[in-house]
mmCIF file of C-alpha atoms in Angstrom:
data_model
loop_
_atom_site.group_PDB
_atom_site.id
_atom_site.type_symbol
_atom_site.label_atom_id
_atom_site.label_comp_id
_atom_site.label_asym_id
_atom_site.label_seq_id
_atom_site.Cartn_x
_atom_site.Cartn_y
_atom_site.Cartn_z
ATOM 1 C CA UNK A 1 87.255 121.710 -63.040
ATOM 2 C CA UNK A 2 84.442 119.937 -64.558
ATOM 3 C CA UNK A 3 81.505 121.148 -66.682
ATOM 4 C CA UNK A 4 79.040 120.792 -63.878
ATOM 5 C CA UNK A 5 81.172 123.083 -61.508
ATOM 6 C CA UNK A 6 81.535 125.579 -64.432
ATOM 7 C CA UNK A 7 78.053 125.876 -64.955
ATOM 8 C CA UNK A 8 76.924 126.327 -61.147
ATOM 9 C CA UNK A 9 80.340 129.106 -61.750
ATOM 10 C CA UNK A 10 78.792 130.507 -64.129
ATOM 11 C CA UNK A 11 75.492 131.383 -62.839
ATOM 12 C CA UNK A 12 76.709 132.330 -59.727
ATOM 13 C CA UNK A 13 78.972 134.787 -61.180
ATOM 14 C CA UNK A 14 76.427 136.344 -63.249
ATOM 15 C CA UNK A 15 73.972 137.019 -61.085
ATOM 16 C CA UNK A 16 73.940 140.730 -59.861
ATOM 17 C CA UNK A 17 72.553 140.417 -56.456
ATOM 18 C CA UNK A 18 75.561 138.016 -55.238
ATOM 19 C CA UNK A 19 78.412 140.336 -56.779
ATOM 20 C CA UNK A 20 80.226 140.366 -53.445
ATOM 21 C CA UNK A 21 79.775 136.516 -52.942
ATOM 22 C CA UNK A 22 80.312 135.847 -56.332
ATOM 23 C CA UNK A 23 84.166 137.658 -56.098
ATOM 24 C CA UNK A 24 84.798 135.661 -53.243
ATOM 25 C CA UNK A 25 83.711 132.254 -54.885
ATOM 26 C CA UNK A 26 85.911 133.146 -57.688
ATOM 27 C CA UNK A 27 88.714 134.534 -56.495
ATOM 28 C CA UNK A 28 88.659 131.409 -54.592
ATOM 29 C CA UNK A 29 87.931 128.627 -56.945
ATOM 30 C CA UNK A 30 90.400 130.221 -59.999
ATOM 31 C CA UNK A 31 93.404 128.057 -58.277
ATOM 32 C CA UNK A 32 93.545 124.367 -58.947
ATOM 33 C CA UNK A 33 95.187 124.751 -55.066
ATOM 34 C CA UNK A 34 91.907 124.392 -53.447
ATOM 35 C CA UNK A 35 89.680 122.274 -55.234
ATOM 36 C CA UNK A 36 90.665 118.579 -55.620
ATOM 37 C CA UNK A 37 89.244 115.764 -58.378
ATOM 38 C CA UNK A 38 85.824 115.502 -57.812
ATOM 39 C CA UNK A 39 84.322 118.124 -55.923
ATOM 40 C CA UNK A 40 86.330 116.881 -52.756
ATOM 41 C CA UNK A 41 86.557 120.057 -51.301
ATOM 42 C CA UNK A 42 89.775 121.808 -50.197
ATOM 43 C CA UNK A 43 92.745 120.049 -49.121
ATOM 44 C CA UNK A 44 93.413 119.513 -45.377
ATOM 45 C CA UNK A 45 96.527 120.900 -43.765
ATOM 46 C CA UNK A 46 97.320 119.074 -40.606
ATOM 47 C CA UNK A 47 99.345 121.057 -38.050
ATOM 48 C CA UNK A 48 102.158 120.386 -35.880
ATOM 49 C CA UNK A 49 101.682 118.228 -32.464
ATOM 50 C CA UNK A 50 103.544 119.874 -29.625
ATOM 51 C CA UNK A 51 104.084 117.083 -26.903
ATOM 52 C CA UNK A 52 104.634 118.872 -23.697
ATOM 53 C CA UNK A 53 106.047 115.448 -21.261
ATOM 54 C CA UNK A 54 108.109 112.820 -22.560
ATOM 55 C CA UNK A 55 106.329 109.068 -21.949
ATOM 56 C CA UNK A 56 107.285 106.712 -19.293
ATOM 57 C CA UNK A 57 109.192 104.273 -21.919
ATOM 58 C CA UNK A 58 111.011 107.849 -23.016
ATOM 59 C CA UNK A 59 112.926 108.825 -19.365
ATOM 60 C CA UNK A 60 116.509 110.378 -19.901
ATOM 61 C CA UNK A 61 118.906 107.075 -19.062
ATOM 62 C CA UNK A 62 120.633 108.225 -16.305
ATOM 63 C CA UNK A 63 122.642 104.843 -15.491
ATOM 64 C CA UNK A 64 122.903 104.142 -19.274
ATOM 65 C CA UNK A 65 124.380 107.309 -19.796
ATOM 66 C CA UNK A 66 126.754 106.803 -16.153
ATOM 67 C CA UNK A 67 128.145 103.322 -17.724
ATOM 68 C CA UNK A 68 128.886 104.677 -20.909
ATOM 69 C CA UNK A 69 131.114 107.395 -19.698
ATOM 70 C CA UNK A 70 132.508 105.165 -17.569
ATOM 71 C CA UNK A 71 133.679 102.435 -20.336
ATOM 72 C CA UNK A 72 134.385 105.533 -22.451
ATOM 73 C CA UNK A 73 137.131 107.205 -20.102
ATOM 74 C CA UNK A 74 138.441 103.845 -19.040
ATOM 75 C CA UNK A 75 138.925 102.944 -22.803
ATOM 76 C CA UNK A 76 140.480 106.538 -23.545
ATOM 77 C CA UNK A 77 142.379 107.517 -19.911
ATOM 78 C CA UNK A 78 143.272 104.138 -18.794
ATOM 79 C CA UNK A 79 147.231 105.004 -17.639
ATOM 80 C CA UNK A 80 147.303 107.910 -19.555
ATOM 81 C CA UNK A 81 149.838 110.513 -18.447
ATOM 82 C CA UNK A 82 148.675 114.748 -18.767
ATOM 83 C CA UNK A 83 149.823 116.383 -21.254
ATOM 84 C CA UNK A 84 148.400 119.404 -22.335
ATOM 85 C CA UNK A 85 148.562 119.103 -25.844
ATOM 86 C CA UNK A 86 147.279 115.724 -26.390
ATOM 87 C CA UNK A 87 144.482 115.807 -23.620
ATOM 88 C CA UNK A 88 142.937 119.056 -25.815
ATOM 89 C CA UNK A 89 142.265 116.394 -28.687
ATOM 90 C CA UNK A 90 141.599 113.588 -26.196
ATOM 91 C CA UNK A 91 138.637 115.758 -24.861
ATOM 92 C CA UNK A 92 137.056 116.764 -27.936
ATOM 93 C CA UNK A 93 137.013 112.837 -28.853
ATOM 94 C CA UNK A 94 135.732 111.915 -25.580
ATOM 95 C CA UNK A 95 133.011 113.700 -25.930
ATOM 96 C CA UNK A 96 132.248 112.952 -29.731
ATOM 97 C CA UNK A 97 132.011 109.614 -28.416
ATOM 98 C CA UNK A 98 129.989 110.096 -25.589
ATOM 99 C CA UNK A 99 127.575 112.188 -27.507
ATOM 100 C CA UNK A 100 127.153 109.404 -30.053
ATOM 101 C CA UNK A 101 126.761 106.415 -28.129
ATOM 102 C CA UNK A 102 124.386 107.931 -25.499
ATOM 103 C CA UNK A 103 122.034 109.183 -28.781
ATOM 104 C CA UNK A 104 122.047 105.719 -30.113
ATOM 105 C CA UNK A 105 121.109 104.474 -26.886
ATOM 106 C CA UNK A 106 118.385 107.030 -27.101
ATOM 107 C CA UNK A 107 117.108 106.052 -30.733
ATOM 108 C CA UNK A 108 115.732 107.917 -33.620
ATOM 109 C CA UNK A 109 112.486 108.908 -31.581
ATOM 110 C CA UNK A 110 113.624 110.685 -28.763
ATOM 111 C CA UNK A 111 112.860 114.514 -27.690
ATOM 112 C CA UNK A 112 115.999 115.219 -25.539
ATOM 113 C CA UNK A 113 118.542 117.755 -26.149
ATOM 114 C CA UNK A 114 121.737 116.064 -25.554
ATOM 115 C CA UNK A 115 125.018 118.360 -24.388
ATOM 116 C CA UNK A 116 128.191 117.149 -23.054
ATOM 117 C CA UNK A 117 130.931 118.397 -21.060
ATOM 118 C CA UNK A 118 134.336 116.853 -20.532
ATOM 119 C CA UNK A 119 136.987 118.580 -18.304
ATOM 120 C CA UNK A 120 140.645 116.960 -18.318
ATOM 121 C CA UNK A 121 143.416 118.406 -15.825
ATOM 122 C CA UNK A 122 146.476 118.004 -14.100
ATOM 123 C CA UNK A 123 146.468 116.328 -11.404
ATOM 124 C CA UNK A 124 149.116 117.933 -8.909
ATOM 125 C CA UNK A 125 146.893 117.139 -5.526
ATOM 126 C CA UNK A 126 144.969 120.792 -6.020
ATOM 127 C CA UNK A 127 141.427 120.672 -5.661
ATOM 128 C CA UNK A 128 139.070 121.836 -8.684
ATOM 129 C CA UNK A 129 135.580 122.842 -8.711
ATOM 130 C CA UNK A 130 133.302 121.921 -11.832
ATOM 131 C CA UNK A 131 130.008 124.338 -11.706
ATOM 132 C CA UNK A 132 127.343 124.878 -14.312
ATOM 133 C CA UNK A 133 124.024 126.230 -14.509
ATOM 134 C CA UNK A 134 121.431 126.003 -17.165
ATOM 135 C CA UNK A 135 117.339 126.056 -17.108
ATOM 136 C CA UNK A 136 115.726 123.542 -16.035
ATOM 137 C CA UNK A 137 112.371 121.821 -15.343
ATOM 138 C CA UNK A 138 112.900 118.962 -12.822
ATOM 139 C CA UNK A 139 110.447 116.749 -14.150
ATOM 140 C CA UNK A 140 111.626 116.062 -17.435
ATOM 141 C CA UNK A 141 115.407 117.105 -17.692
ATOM 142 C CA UNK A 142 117.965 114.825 -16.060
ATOM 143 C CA UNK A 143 121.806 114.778 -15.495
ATOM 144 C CA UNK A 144 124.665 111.880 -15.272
ATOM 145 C CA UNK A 145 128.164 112.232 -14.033
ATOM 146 C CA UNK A 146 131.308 110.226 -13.773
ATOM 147 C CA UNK A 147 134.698 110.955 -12.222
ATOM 148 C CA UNK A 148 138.106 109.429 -13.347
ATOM 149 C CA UNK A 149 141.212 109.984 -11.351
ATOM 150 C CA UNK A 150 144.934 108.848 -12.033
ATOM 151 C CA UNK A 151 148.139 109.735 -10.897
ATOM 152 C CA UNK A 152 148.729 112.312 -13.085
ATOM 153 C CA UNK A 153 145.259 113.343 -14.449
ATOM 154 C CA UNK A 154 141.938 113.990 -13.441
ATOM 155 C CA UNK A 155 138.683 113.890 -15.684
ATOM 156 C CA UNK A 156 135.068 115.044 -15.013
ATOM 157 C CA UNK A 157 132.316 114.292 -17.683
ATOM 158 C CA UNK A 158 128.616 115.641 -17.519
ATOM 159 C CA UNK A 159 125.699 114.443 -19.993
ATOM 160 C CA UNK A 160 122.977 116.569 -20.148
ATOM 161 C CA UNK A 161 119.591 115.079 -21.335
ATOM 162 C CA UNK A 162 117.204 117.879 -21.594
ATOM 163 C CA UNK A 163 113.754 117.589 -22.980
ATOM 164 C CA UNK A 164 112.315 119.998 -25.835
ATOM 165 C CA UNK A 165 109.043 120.409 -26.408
#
């Protein structure tokens, strides 16, 4: 605080008539928190920015995200025979992988939620059923899907890209 500001302080302080003001200016001028260097006044807090719709250039990549589970399960399932043991591990790093390269396609900047599901099963000429249901706002949130089928296995992945606000 410089001289000048003590002085004009001082004499506010003093005065009788402006006890209430006065306990207000000094109770808030005794930090160094809101006065800067050179009477500029109290420091400006800027608060969050809540972006409600995602921009044109920042769609979920539906296709993007089709292709890559596609080249994902060829890569990992390509005459691959069930077995229940190994397929639990093959899941989990089917989906690692899927997770990661559809978030890099996304980049840093990017407001979607990404969750993915990867079912593997036996394929024994049964029919299965894949259902899920989450919230969703139409608009904004998207889906991709891809299907792989073998002679012995079946596989069904799911990205979810859902926006946060």
């Amino acid at each position: 605080m410089t001289t000048k500001q003590r002085k004009v302080l001082t004499q506010v302080i003093s005065a009788n008539s402006f006890s209430r003001i006065s306990a207000g200016i000094s109770s808030a001028t005794s930090g160094s928190e809101c006065w800067d260097e050179g009477l500029k006044g109290p420091q400006v807090v800027y608060e969050n920015t809540y972006q409600l719709a995602p921009k044109d250039s920042q769609k979920f990549p539906t296709k993007k995200a089709e292709d890559i589970m596609k080249n994902v399960f060829l890569t990992h399932l390509l005459d691959s025979k069930y077995n229940s043991d190994t397929c639990k591990n093959l899941t989990t790093q089917i989906t690692e992988t899927v997770k990661t390269q559809v978030k890099a396609e996304l980049g840093n900047n990017n407001r979607f939620k990404v969750v993915v599901l990867v079912m593997i099963g036996a394929n024994y000429g049964q029919g299965a059923r894949v259902a899920s249901r989450c919230l969703w706002y139409p608009q904004y949130d998207r889906f991709a899907q891809y299907e792989y089928h073998n002679e012995s296995l079946f596989a069904v992945g799911i990205v979810y890209g859902v926006y946060y606000e």
